[in-house]
Coordinates of C-alpha atoms in Angstrom, one line a residue:
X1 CA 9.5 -14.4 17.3
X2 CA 10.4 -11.7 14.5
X3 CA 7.9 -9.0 13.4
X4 CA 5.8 -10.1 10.7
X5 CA 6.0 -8.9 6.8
X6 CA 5.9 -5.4 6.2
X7 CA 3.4 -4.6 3.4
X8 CA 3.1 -0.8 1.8
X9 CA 0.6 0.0 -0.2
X10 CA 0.6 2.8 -2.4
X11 CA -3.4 3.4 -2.2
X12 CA -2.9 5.9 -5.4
X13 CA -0.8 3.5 -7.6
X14 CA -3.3 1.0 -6.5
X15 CA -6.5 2.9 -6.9
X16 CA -5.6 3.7 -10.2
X17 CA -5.2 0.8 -11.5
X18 CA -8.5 0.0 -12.2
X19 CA -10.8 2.8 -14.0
X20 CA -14.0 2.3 -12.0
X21 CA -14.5 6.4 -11.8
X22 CA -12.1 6.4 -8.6
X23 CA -11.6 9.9 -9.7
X24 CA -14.7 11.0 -8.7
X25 CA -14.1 9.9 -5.1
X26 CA -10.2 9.3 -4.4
X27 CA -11.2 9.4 -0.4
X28 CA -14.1 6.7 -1.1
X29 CA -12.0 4.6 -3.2
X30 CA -9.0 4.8 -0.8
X31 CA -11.7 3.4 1.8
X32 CA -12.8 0.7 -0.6
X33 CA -9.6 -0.7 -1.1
X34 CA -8.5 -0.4 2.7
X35 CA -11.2 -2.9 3.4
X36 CA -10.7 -4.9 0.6
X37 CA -7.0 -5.8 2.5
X38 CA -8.1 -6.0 6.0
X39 CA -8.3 -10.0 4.9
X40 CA -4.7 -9.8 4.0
X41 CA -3.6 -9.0 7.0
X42 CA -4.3 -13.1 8.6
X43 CA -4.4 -14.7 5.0
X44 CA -1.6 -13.0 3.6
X45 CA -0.7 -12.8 -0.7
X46 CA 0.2 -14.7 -3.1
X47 CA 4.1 -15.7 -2.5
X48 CA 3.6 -14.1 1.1
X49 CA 2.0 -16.0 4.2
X50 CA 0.4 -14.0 6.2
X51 CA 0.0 -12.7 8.8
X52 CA 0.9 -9.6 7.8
X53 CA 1.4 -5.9 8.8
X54 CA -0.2 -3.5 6.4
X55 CA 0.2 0.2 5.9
X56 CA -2.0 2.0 3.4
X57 CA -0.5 5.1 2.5
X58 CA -2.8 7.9 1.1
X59 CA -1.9 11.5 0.0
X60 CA -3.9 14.2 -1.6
X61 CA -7.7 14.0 -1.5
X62 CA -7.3 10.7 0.5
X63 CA -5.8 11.8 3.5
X64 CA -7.9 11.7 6.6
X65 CA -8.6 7.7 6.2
X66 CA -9.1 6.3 9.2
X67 CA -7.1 3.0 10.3
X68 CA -9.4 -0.2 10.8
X69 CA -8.2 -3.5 12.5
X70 CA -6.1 -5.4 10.1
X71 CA -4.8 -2.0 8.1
X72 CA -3.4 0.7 8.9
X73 CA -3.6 3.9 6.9
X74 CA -0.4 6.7 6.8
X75 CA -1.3 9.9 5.9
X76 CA 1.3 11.1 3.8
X77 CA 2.0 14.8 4.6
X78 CA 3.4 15.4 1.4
X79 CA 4.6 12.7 -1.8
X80 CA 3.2 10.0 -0.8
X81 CA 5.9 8.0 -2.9
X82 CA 8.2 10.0 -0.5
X83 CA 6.0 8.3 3.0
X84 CA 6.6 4.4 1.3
X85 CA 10.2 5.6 0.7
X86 CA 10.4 6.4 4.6
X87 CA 8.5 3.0 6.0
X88 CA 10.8 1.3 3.9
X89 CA 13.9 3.0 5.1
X90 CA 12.9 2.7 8.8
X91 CA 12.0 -1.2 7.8
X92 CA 15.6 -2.2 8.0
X93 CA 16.4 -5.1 8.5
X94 CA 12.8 -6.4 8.8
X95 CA 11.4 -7.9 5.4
X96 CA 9.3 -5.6 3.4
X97 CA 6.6 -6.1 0.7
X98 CA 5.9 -2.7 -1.5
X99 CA 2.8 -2.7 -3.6
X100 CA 3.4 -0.3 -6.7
X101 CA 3.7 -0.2 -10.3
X102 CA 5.3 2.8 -10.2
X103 CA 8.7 2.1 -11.4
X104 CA 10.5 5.1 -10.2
X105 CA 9.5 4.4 -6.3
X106 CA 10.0 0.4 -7.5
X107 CA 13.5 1.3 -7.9
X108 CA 13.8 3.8 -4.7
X109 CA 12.7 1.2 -2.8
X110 CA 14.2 -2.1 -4.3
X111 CA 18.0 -0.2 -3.0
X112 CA 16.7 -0.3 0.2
X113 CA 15.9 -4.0 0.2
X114 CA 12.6 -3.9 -0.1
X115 CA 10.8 -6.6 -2.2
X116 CA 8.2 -5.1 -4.8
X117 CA 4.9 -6.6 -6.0
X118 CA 2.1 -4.9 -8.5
X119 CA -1.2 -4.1 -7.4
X120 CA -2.8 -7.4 -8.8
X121 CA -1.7 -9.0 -5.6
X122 CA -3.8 -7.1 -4.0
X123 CA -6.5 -6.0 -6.2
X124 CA -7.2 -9.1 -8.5

């Protein structure tokens, strides 16, 4: 049996799609929005059966997240656009879903055959 979907989220493209004052509390907000997609990981998206395997990756004030069954959460020791670029890389060969409006790391990971969704899938 092959390894289910890859999904990457990119907790501050996500996050900040959505003024609610997650500025106030970037490490609460990263919370909130890992347990909105511990569903995802049985039900899957839109377009994308689960189950699924999903990685939120934080950076900044969000780092320090702690994984929960169903998601879990990379640290990003630096860019976190950089950490998606790197799960994506070492996804090779396996299909991989990126969550991001960020058009730059759309592109940097769309070369590495990654498929690329916006954070409505997620965040609705």
């Amino acid at each position: 049996m092959s390894a289910p979907l890859l999904m990457i989220v990119d907790a501050a493209n996500v996050v900040g799609s959505v003024p609610d004052g997650w500025w106030r509390d970037r490490r609460g907000a990263a919370e909130r929005l890992r347990d909105m997609l511990v569903p995802y990981a049985d039900d899957g998206v839109p377009g994308f059966p689960g189950p699924l395997e999903v990685v939120l990756v934080v950076e900044g004030a969000a780092r320090g997240v702690s994984s929960v069954a169903g998601v879990r959460v990379d640290s990003a020791p630096g860019s976190g656009d950089d950490r998606i670029v790197e799960l994506a890389a070492e996804a090779a060969g396996r299909r991989c879903l990126v969550v991001t409006a960020d058009r730059e790391l759309r592109d940097r990971v769309g070369v590495l055959g990654a498929e690329v969704t916006g954070p409505r899938t997620v965040r609705p």
